[in-house]
Amino acid sequence: MTKSVILCCVTCCLLSAFPRSKGSKLKESLSCFLNYTESIVTCSWSESQSSRQLVNMSLAEINQRPFCQDMEPVKFTETHLIWTCHRNVSELKLFSFIRFTFLPDRSLETRLSVSNEADKAKPQNLSCQVSDDQMIICFWEVRQEVADSVDFSLYYWNDSGNEEACQPRCWPKIDIYLNCTCNFTADHLKIPIHFRNISIRPTDPKTSNMYFSLCKNIKLPPRRLITQERAEGKDFEISWKNNIITQYNFSYHYEVCYWKENDMKAKEIAFDCPGVTKPETNDFTVLKSGIQLQPSGNYSVKVRVQLHQTNTNLCLQGPWSEWSNVQTFHTISELNTVMLSILVLLIVIALVILAVCGCKILVRYMKQWEDRIPNPNKSAIIKSLQKAKKTKDRLVIRYLTLQNGPSFSYEDHLYVEPYNKVMMWGPSKNDPSLLKPDEDHITQPQSEWLQYDDSQCLFLFNETKEEYPITSVTDSYKPFSELIDEQETGHTEVSQFNVCAFDGPYLFS
């Protein structure tokens, strides 16, 4: 009695610890859609390769009629096969539904006290025992690969003589098997009958079927994409035509995929969209340069569509369509206004700096050039000669005015040549008579012309006699031009003018 209670408690704990089987992985991977334009339902599912080696499963309707005659694998992986099949449902209406199930290629039923070692796909080691509270507990093992494709249930006869099903709970074992258990109550008087009718077989399709509604799984055909250039190659309008004519008011939802060619390698698209997606509800979109597009780039674009309903309980829904044809376009290059402004500012600053530096360099070189040009005004000798010249010129002009009258022109005696002429006619030391004034020559009217004292002229005359030698026209006078020639040829022993004096007629001007 005590052992039975303990066993019952342990069994209940184990049953509560492990959940019920949620179905095979074939059901989870099954996907079907209706091609609206062709009235064809396409279904695909994934199956384990190791399971395929033990049992073959096929898609069928609830009445166990095969849903599609031919199945073809469309993709192979290291562990799974992806199957697909097609069926024409033109006889069905849009709002009809289909019930699917997966059926094995043979019977996988296992009965109590019957060995099934020959078929590894069948459950193994089925055993049952009765507890003290009249509860029958059954245990068995099933391979993991088979459990991924087939749902098993335990069936027994109840007290009323009807067959009932018990959903097992399974947990993984150390090896490739799963341990499963199921329990049910029975009348102690009919326990032998229960034991004779206990079996394990795939779950009845009537209780494990899958509903497929045509209107909720409408897959539209791909659109035909057209690109049009706008704004001289900066923007592009992407449009697609709706070539479906239906009697229903469909609400469409679009997804635009675009990417730059340099951002991906050719033929290496590992997912549906290699770039950026943009949702749209209209049948066109505009990709703008600077927002979605970059200048001077090669772009590709494609689009897909699906039926869109805000209420998921309504019909007219479905998966995404296939991608449309891929269109490529090229965006033109454009100047960046920020970079252009910065570049113009740098150029202006550089020009200002060059202009300032150029002006300073030009002023410096002009100053150096002017310093190299001989300037008589900067000569101290010329300045002293000019000062002495002005003083003597005034005295000579006054003297000549006394001798020749007030009509004597100043412009005729601006050079040294007239000065020498005056000196040439000056009195000689050897002729003392010339030092006396000629009273006959100076007449009274002429003396009236003299309105001021001529003491300075007499002083100049006396000074001239002391500083200059007695000259004559024949032997003592030399013109100014001959003096210049003698200075240039070097025949004179002592030059009358220094080389630094910049000799020339302008000295006395």
Tab-separated table of C-alpha atoms in Angstrom, residues 45-467:
chain	number	residue	atom	x	y	z
A	45	TRP	CA	7.459	22.456	-45.097
A	46	SER	CA	10.760	21.375	-43.617
A	47	GLU	CA	11.561	17.763	-42.716
A	48	SER	CA	14.543	16.260	-40.963
A	49	GLN	CA	16.716	14.056	-43.163
A	50	SER	CA	17.212	11.505	-40.380
A	51	SER	CA	13.435	11.322	-39.912
A	52	ARG	CA	12.993	10.812	-43.633
A	53	GLN	CA	15.186	7.736	-43.396
A	54	LEU	CA	12.795	6.180	-40.839
A	55	VAL	CA	9.362	7.265	-42.088
A	56	ASN	CA	7.935	9.185	-45.071
A	57	MET	CA	5.332	11.822	-44.323
A	58	SER	CA	2.978	13.385	-46.866
A	59	LEU	CA	0.506	16.250	-46.733
A	60	ALA	CA	-3.114	15.191	-46.914
A	61	GLU	CA	-6.594	16.508	-46.278
A	62	ILE	CA	-8.705	15.599	-43.292
A	63	ASN	CA	-10.436	12.822	-45.238
A	64	GLN	CA	-6.981	11.278	-45.737
A	65	ARG	CA	-7.004	12.157	-49.384
A	66	PRO	CA	-3.587	13.370	-50.519
A	67	PHE	CA	-3.595	17.122	-50.896
A	68	CYS	CA	-1.095	17.100	-53.763
A	69	GLN	CA	-0.019	14.241	-55.949
A	70	ASP	CA	3.592	15.229	-56.412
A	71	MET	CA	6.033	16.585	-53.876
A	72	GLU	CA	9.421	17.927	-54.803
A	73	PRO	CA	12.308	18.995	-52.602
A	74	VAL	CA	13.278	22.576	-53.380
A	75	LYS	CA	16.199	22.931	-51.004
A	76	PHE	CA	18.655	20.674	-49.225
A	77	THR	CA	20.579	21.521	-46.085
A	78	GLU	CA	22.880	19.455	-43.919
A	79	THR	CA	20.046	18.398	-41.602
A	80	HIS	CA	16.717	19.187	-43.337
A	81	LEU	CA	14.784	18.950	-46.570
A	82	ILE	CA	12.344	21.637	-47.709
A	83	TRP	CA	9.397	20.213	-49.609
A	84	THR	CA	6.825	21.959	-51.763
A	85	CYS	CA	3.666	20.933	-53.552
A	86	HIS	CA	0.947	22.623	-55.618
A	87	ARG	CA	-2.760	22.046	-56.047
A	88	ASN	CA	-5.343	23.726	-58.227
A	89	VAL	CA	-8.284	24.964	-56.140
A	90	SER	CA	-10.326	26.616	-58.855
A	91	GLU	CA	-13.376	24.645	-57.670
A	92	LEU	CA	-13.167	26.361	-54.271
A	93	LYS	CA	-14.358	29.838	-53.460
A	94	LEU	CA	-12.149	32.595	-52.046
A	95	PHE	CA	-13.677	32.324	-48.587
A	96	SER	CA	-13.352	28.523	-48.348
A	97	PHE	CA	-10.902	26.733	-46.070
A	98	ILE	CA	-8.949	23.468	-46.148
A	99	ARG	CA	-7.947	21.181	-43.261
A	100	PHE	CA	-4.508	19.631	-43.530
A	101	THR	CA	-2.734	16.796	-41.774
A	102	PHE	CA	0.454	14.773	-42.198
A	103	LEU	CA	0.158	11.033	-42.755
A	104	PRO	CA	2.947	8.416	-42.550
A	105	ASP	CA	3.571	6.016	-45.375
A	106	ARG	CA	2.630	3.008	-43.150
A	107	SER	CA	0.993	2.123	-39.884
A	108	LEU	CA	2.992	3.004	-36.777
A	109	GLU	CA	0.649	1.480	-34.202
A	110	THR	CA	2.139	-0.270	-31.148
A	111	ARG	CA	0.127	-2.501	-28.774
A	112	LEU	CA	0.847	-3.552	-25.239
A	113	SER	CA	2.919	-6.739	-24.893
A	114	VAL	CA	3.779	-6.715	-28.602
A	115	SER	CA	7.378	-6.356	-29.734
A	116	ASN	CA	8.144	-3.811	-32.473
A	117	GLU	CA	11.921	-4.074	-32.635
A	118	ALA	CA	11.857	-4.662	-36.394
A	119	ASP	CA	10.408	-1.201	-37.108
A	120	LYS	CA	12.460	1.516	-35.415
A	121	ALA	CA	9.909	4.163	-36.297
A	122	LYS	CA	7.317	2.617	-33.974
A	123	PRO	CA	7.234	3.331	-30.223
A	124	GLN	CA	9.221	0.784	-28.206
A	125	ASN	CA	9.032	-0.849	-24.756
A	126	LEU	CA	5.401	-0.075	-23.982
A	127	SER	CA	4.517	-1.075	-20.411
A	128	CYS	CA	1.628	-0.269	-18.039
A	129	GLN	CA	0.934	-0.790	-14.331
A	130	VAL	CA	-1.986	-0.229	-11.972
A	131	SER	CA	-1.753	1.830	-8.804
A	132	ASP	CA	-3.743	1.223	-5.628
A	133	ASP	CA	-6.221	3.985	-6.524
A	134	GLN	CA	-7.133	2.171	-9.744
A	135	MET	CA	-5.010	4.431	-12.005
A	136	ILE	CA	-3.264	2.881	-14.993
A	137	ILE	CA	0.146	4.411	-15.776
A	138	CYS	CA	1.886	3.565	-19.077
A	139	PHE	CA	5.506	4.197	-20.189
A	140	TRP	CA	7.176	3.819	-23.586
A	141	GLU	CA	10.054	5.149	-25.704
A	142	VAL	CA	10.099	6.762	-29.132
A	143	ARG	CA	12.962	7.926	-31.306
A	144	GLN	CA	13.657	11.653	-31.381
A	145	GLU	CA	13.741	11.790	-35.198
A	146	VAL	CA	10.326	10.167	-35.475
A	147	ALA	CA	8.830	12.407	-32.785
A	148	ASP	CA	9.879	15.453	-34.860
A	149	SER	CA	7.574	14.312	-37.664
A	150	VAL	CA	4.830	12.239	-36.011
A	151	ASP	CA	2.511	13.018	-33.108
A	152	PHE	CA	1.719	9.927	-31.023
A	153	SER	CA	-1.184	9.451	-28.623
A	154	LEU	CA	-2.200	6.642	-26.273
A	155	TYR	CA	-5.641	5.124	-26.958
A	156	TYR	CA	-7.703	2.982	-24.582
A	157	TRP	CA	-11.289	1.867	-24.031
A	158	ASN	CA	-13.201	3.614	-21.289
A	159	ASP	CA	-15.789	2.052	-19.022
A	160	SER	CA	-18.562	2.863	-21.493
A	161	GLY	CA	-16.831	0.952	-24.268
A	162	ASN	CA	-15.721	3.984	-26.246
A	163	GLU	CA	-12.152	4.701	-27.342
A	164	GLU	CA	-10.476	7.678	-25.786
A	165	ALA	CA	-7.099	9.301	-26.351
A	166	CYS	CA	-4.516	10.331	-23.796
A	167	GLN	CA	-1.993	13.002	-24.691
A	168	PRO	CA	1.440	11.890	-23.428
A	169	ARG	CA	4.189	13.879	-21.792
A	170	CYS	CA	7.715	13.238	-23.063
A	171	TRP	CA	11.192	14.197	-21.973
A	172	PRO	CA	14.560	13.475	-23.562
A	173	LYS	CA	16.620	10.517	-22.533
A	174	ILE	CA	20.382	10.230	-22.527
A	175	ASP	CA	20.411	8.417	-25.874
A	176	ILE	CA	18.416	9.130	-29.039
A	177	TYR	CA	15.064	8.171	-27.455
A	178	LEU	CA	12.374	10.110	-25.655
A	179	ASN	CA	10.677	8.754	-22.528
A	180	CYS	CA	6.915	9.247	-22.644
A	181	THR	CA	4.185	8.510	-20.107
A	182	CYS	CA	0.423	8.746	-19.849
A	183	ASN	CA	-2.098	7.778	-17.157
A	184	PHE	CA	-5.858	7.291	-16.934
A	185	THR	CA	-8.359	5.864	-14.445
A	186	ALA	CA	-10.276	2.598	-14.898
A	187	ASP	CA	-12.795	0.436	-13.163
A	188	HIS	CA	-11.075	-2.325	-11.215
A	189	LEU	CA	-13.555	-4.809	-12.575
A	190	LYS	CA	-12.633	-3.929	-16.213
A	191	ILE	CA	-8.884	-3.539	-15.839
A	192	PRO	CA	-8.083	-6.645	-17.930
A	193	ILE	CA	-10.217	-5.253	-20.746
A	194	HIS	CA	-8.390	-1.933	-20.585
A	195	PHE	CA	-5.046	-3.658	-20.804
A	196	ARG	CA	-6.047	-5.584	-23.920
A	197	ASN	CA	-7.141	-2.416	-25.750
A	198	ILE	CA	-4.190	-0.074	-24.910
A	199	SER	CA	-2.283	1.060	-28.023
A	200	ILE	CA	-0.057	3.886	-29.225
A	201	ARG	CA	-0.471	5.252	-32.741
A	202	PRO	CA	-0.273	8.605	-34.591
A	203	THR	CA	-2.779	11.142	-33.414
A	204	ASP	CA	-6.147	11.040	-35.148
A	205	PRO	CA	-6.192	13.646	-37.968
A	206	LYS	CA	-9.673	14.740	-36.907
A	207	THR	CA	-8.246	16.115	-33.668
A	208	SER	CA	-4.833	17.314	-34.953
A	209	ASN	CA	-5.732	18.948	-38.264
A	210	MET	CA	-4.615	22.399	-39.411
A	211	TYR	CA	-7.033	24.936	-40.853
A	212	PHE	CA	-6.071	26.854	-43.968
A	213	SER	CA	-8.278	29.789	-45.026
A	214	LEU	CA	-7.848	30.846	-48.639
A	215	CYS	CA	-8.761	34.513	-48.096
A	216	LYS	CA	-6.258	34.938	-45.264
A	217	ASN	CA	-3.350	33.529	-47.257
A	218	ILE	CA	-3.487	35.348	-50.591
A	219	LYS	CA	-0.085	35.886	-52.137
A	220	LEU	CA	-0.032	38.459	-54.914
A	221	PRO	CA	2.212	38.171	-57.970
A	222	PRO	CA	5.286	40.422	-58.172
A	223	ARG	CA	4.942	43.933	-59.507
A	224	ARG	CA	6.613	45.350	-62.618
A	225	LEU	CA	8.943	48.155	-61.575
A	226	ILE	CA	9.599	51.382	-63.532
A	227	THR	CA	12.080	54.139	-62.658
A	228	GLN	CA	11.876	57.721	-63.892
A	229	GLU	CA	14.531	60.410	-63.469
A	230	ARG	CA	13.594	63.710	-61.855
A	231	ALA	CA	15.433	66.959	-60.987
A	232	GLU	CA	18.145	66.301	-63.594
A	233	GLY	CA	19.330	63.060	-62.065
A	234	LYS	CA	19.104	64.052	-58.406
A	235	ASP	CA	15.755	62.427	-57.566
A	236	PHE	CA	14.144	59.286	-58.953
A	237	GLU	CA	10.494	58.278	-59.015
A	238	ILE	CA	9.930	54.555	-58.508
A	239	SER	CA	6.531	53.324	-59.671
A	240	TRP	CA	4.948	49.913	-60.167
A	241	LYS	CA	1.897	48.870	-62.075
A	242	ASN	CA	-0.952	46.858	-60.603
A	243	ASN	CA	-1.742	44.254	-63.220
A	244	ILE	CA	-4.355	42.463	-61.075
A	245	ILE	CA	-8.018	42.873	-61.963
A	246	THR	CA	-10.236	41.693	-59.115
A	247	GLN	CA	-13.794	42.069	-57.967
A	248	TYR	CA	-12.663	42.804	-54.427
A	249	ASN	CA	-11.389	46.054	-52.959
A	250	PHE	CA	-7.887	45.058	-51.937
A	251	SER	CA	-5.799	47.234	-49.632
A	252	TYR	CA	-2.144	46.983	-50.557
A	253	HIS	CA	0.980	47.451	-48.509
A	254	TYR	CA	4.322	47.909	-50.308
A	255	GLU	CA	7.933	47.586	-49.297
A	256	VAL	CA	10.640	49.284	-51.367
A	257	CYS	CA	14.174	47.912	-51.091
A	258	TYR	CA	17.081	49.988	-52.432
A	259	TRP	CA	20.820	49.704	-51.990
A	260	LYS	CA	24.053	51.093	-53.352
A	261	GLU	CA	26.030	48.780	-55.590
A	262	ASN	CA	29.323	49.443	-53.800
A	263	ASP	CA	27.807	48.370	-50.468
A	264	MET	CA	27.442	44.739	-51.499
A	265	LYS	CA	29.144	42.156	-53.666
A	266	ALA	CA	27.437	40.769	-56.715
A	267	LYS	CA	25.439	37.556	-56.208
A	268	GLU	CA	26.043	37.505	-52.456
A	269	ILE	CA	22.575	38.464	-51.231
A	270	ALA	CA	22.032	36.374	-48.107
A	271	PHE	CA	18.633	37.871	-47.262
A	272	ASP	CA	15.646	39.380	-48.990
A	273	CYS	CA	16.800	43.000	-48.923
A	274	PRO	CA	20.523	43.824	-48.961
A	275	GLY	CA	19.898	47.534	-48.355
A	276	VAL	CA	17.249	49.705	-46.728
A	277	THR	CA	13.485	49.121	-46.844
A	278	LYS	CA	10.912	51.875	-47.140
A	279	PRO	CA	7.201	51.140	-46.451
A	280	GLU	CA	4.668	52.662	-48.835
A	281	THR	CA	0.901	52.614	-49.292
A	282	ASN	CA	0.866	54.338	-52.691
A	283	ASP	CA	1.860	52.746	-55.977
A	284	PHE	CA	4.922	54.986	-56.325
A	285	THR	CA	7.648	56.565	-54.240
A	286	VAL	CA	10.349	59.174	-54.728
A	287	LEU	CA	13.936	58.581	-53.649
A	288	LYS	CA	15.590	61.953	-53.062
A	289	SER	CA	19.260	62.774	-53.246
A	290	GLY	CA	20.743	63.779	-49.912
A	291	ILE	CA	18.008	61.952	-47.964
A	292	GLN	CA	17.800	58.396	-49.263
A	293	LEU	CA	20.413	58.621	-52.022
A	294	GLN	CA	24.009	59.774	-52.121
A	295	PRO	CA	25.422	61.717	-55.082
A	296	SER	CA	27.503	59.983	-57.729
A	297	GLY	CA	26.400	56.421	-56.974
A	298	ASN	CA	24.920	53.379	-58.727
A	299	TYR	CA	21.733	52.210	-57.030
A	300	SER	CA	19.417	49.216	-57.407
A	301	VAL	CA	15.787	49.059	-56.320
A	302	LYS	CA	13.020	46.455	-56.102
A	303	VAL	CA	9.579	46.258	-54.514
A	304	ARG	CA	7.139	43.691	-53.147
A	305	VAL	CA	3.489	43.841	-52.105
A	306	GLN	CA	1.060	42.154	-49.725
A	307	LEU	CA	-2.586	42.503	-48.783
A	308	HIS	CA	-2.972	44.694	-45.766
A	309	GLN	CA	-5.827	44.774	-43.290
A	310	THR	CA	-5.742	46.570	-39.961
A	311	ASN	CA	-8.044	43.946	-38.437
A	312	THR	CA	-6.341	40.547	-38.456
A	313	ASN	CA	-9.679	38.756	-38.028
A	314	LEU	CA	-10.794	39.894	-41.463
A	315	CYS	CA	-9.979	38.172	-44.708
A	316	LEU	CA	-8.012	39.477	-47.683
A	317	GLN	CA	-4.639	39.079	-46.069
A	318	GLY	CA	-1.545	37.201	-47.017
A	319	PRO	CA	2.229	36.932	-47.124
A	320	TRP	CA	4.619	39.123	-49.065
A	321	SER	CA	4.831	38.609	-52.797
A	322	GLU	CA	8.007	37.835	-54.623
A	323	TRP	CA	10.347	40.741	-55.296
A	324	SER	CA	9.822	42.615	-58.529
A	325	ASN	CA	12.363	43.070	-61.254
A	326	VAL	CA	15.478	44.982	-60.186
A	327	GLN	CA	16.007	48.435	-61.684
A	328	THR	CA	19.336	50.259	-61.567
A	329	PHE	CA	20.010	53.995	-61.860
A	330	HIS	CA	22.876	56.434	-61.366
A	331	THR	CA	22.778	59.634	-59.328
A	332	ILE	CA	24.756	62.628	-60.559
A	333	SER	CA	27.477	64.251	-58.528
A	334	GLU	CA	26.671	67.505	-56.774
A	335	LEU	CA	28.690	69.986	-54.786
A	336	ASN	CA	28.418	69.977	-51.067
A	337	THR	CA	27.333	73.472	-50.052
A	338	VAL	CA	29.069	73.268	-46.694
A	339	MET	CA	32.351	72.112	-48.212
A	340	LEU	CA	32.008	74.677	-51.001
A	341	SER	CA	31.497	77.502	-48.483
A	342	ILE	CA	34.499	76.387	-46.467
A	343	LEU	CA	36.613	76.133	-49.634
A	344	VAL	CA	35.599	79.632	-50.822
A	345	LEU	CA	36.361	81.060	-47.377
A	346	LEU	CA	39.802	79.439	-47.349
A	347	ILE	CA	40.543	80.745	-50.852
A	348	VAL	CA	39.516	84.300	-49.870
A	349	ILE	CA	41.687	84.170	-46.741
A	350	ALA	CA	44.617	82.857	-48.789
A	351	LEU	CA	44.192	85.646	-51.380
A	352	VAL	CA	44.072	88.325	-48.673
A	353	ILE	CA	47.223	86.948	-47.066
A	354	LEU	CA	48.977	86.796	-50.445
A	355	ALA	CA	47.875	90.362	-51.273
A	356	VAL	CA	49.170	91.761	-47.962
A	357	CYS	CA	52.448	89.874	-48.220
A	358	GLY	CA	52.806	90.865	-51.897
A	359	CYS	CA	52.283	94.552	-51.093
A	360	LYS	CA	54.872	94.434	-48.342
A	361	ILE	CA	57.377	92.682	-50.599
A	362	LEU	CA	56.672	95.143	-53.446
A	363	VAL	CA	57.151	98.155	-51.177
A	364	ARG	CA	60.416	96.718	-49.869
A	365	TYR	CA	61.765	96.010	-53.362
A	366	MET	CA	60.686	99.457	-54.592
A	367	LYS	CA	62.498	101.051	-51.721
A	368	GLN	CA	65.600	99.003	-52.460
A	369	TRP	CA	65.319	99.976	-56.142
A	370	GLU	CA	64.971	103.674	-55.346
A	371	ASP	CA	67.970	103.495	-53.032
A	372	ARG	CA	70.071	102.155	-55.898
A	373	ILE	CA	69.146	105.041	-58.258
A	374	PRO	CA	71.545	108.052	-57.870
A	375	ASN	CA	69.696	110.997	-56.363
A	376	PRO	CA	71.567	114.356	-56.548
A	377	ASN	CA	69.312	115.842	-53.945
A	378	LYS	CA	70.846	113.531	-51.357
A	379	SER	CA	74.460	114.563	-52.096
A	380	ALA	CA	75.968	116.840	-49.444
A	381	ILE	CA	78.475	118.295	-51.945
A	382	ILE	CA	75.734	119.218	-54.404
A	383	LYS	CA	73.659	120.746	-51.657
A	384	SER	CA	76.669	122.922	-50.551
A	385	LEU	CA	77.404	123.914	-54.153
A	386	GLN	CA	73.774	124.789	-54.744
A	387	LYS	CA	73.756	126.935	-51.628
A	388	ALA	CA	76.975	128.745	-52.662
A	389	LYS	CA	75.686	129.040	-56.220
A	390	LYS	CA	72.524	130.782	-55.131
A	391	THR	CA	74.505	133.291	-53.079
A	392	LYS	CA	77.036	134.067	-55.851
A	393	ASP	CA	74.334	134.112	-58.534
A	394	ARG	CA	72.587	136.895	-56.770
A	395	LEU	CA	75.814	138.890	-56.514
A	396	VAL	CA	76.764	138.242	-60.150
A	397	ILE	CA	73.324	139.217	-61.398
A	398	ARG	CA	73.458	142.449	-59.417
A	399	TYR	CA	76.888	143.194	-60.837
A	400	LEU	CA	75.762	142.494	-64.374
A	401	THR	CA	72.729	144.589	-63.809
A	402	LEU	CA	74.944	147.492	-62.795
A	403	GLN	CA	76.988	146.996	-65.960
A	404	ASN	CA	74.239	146.289	-68.494
A	405	GLY	CA	71.121	147.836	-67.108
A	406	PRO	CA	67.898	146.445	-65.664
A	407	SER	CA	66.965	144.765	-68.970
A	408	PHE	CA	69.519	142.025	-68.355
A	409	SER	CA	67.702	138.630	-68.298
A	410	TYR	CA	68.165	136.264	-65.376
A	411	GLU	CA	67.585	133.145	-67.490
A	412	ASP	CA	70.641	133.973	-69.639
A	413	HIS	CA	73.014	133.632	-66.688
A	414	LEU	CA	71.889	130.501	-64.874
A	415	TYR	CA	74.964	128.457	-65.752
A	416	VAL	CA	78.626	128.824	-65.023
A	417	GLU	CA	79.434	129.814	-68.582
A	418	PRO	CA	78.080	133.357	-68.162
A	419	TYR	CA	79.750	133.450	-64.773
A	420	ASN	CA	83.147	132.749	-66.398
A	421	LYS	CA	82.488	135.403	-69.002
A	422	VAL	CA	82.014	137.903	-66.223
A	423	MET	CA	85.163	136.698	-64.572
A	424	MET	CA	87.016	136.944	-67.871
A	425	TRP	CA	86.254	140.655	-68.182
A	426	GLY	CA	87.154	141.321	-64.610
A	427	PRO	CA	90.155	143.636	-63.837
A	428	SER	CA	93.593	142.140	-63.837
A	429	LYS	CA	96.219	142.574	-61.181
A	430	ASN	CA	98.738	143.603	-63.892
A	431	ASP	CA	96.502	146.433	-65.051
A	432	PRO	CA	95.902	148.704	-62.144
A	433	SER	CA	94.091	151.165	-64.279
A	434	LEU	CA	91.261	148.753	-64.685
A	435	LEU	CA	90.650	148.835	-60.967
A	436	LYS	CA	89.624	152.462	-61.184
A	437	PRO	CA	86.111	153.167	-62.102
A	438	ASP	CA	85.490	154.676	-65.456
A	439	GLU	CA	83.750	157.834	-64.823
A	440	ASP	CA	82.952	158.323	-68.480
A	441	HIS	CA	81.353	154.973	-68.741
A	442	ILE	CA	79.086	155.455	-65.759
A	443	THR	CA	76.927	158.372	-66.582
A	444	GLN	CA	74.526	160.165	-64.491
A	445	PRO	CA	71.367	158.662	-65.998
A	446	GLN	CA	72.722	155.219	-65.440
A	447	SER	CA	73.483	156.028	-61.854
A	448	GLU	CA	69.889	156.998	-61.457
A	449	TRP	CA	68.865	153.520	-62.424
A	450	LEU	CA	70.695	152.186	-59.417
A	451	GLN	CA	68.163	152.421	-56.694
A	452	TYR	CA	70.197	150.646	-54.091
A	453	ASP	CA	73.708	150.421	-52.786
A	454	ASP	CA	76.243	148.576	-54.915
A	455	SER	CA	78.684	147.897	-52.163
A	456	GLN	CA	77.954	144.210	-52.448
A	457	CYS	CA	78.847	144.236	-56.119
A	458	LEU	CA	82.135	145.979	-55.337
A	459	PHE	CA	82.719	143.412	-52.655
A	460	LEU	CA	82.096	140.677	-55.169
A	461	PHE	CA	84.433	142.376	-57.585
A	462	ASN	CA	87.170	142.618	-55.022
A	463	GLU	CA	86.602	139.043	-53.946
A	464	THR	CA	86.765	137.913	-57.517
A	465	LYS	CA	90.098	139.512	-57.979
A	466	GLU	CA	91.530	137.568	-55.069
A	467	GLU	CA	89.986	134.108	-55.684
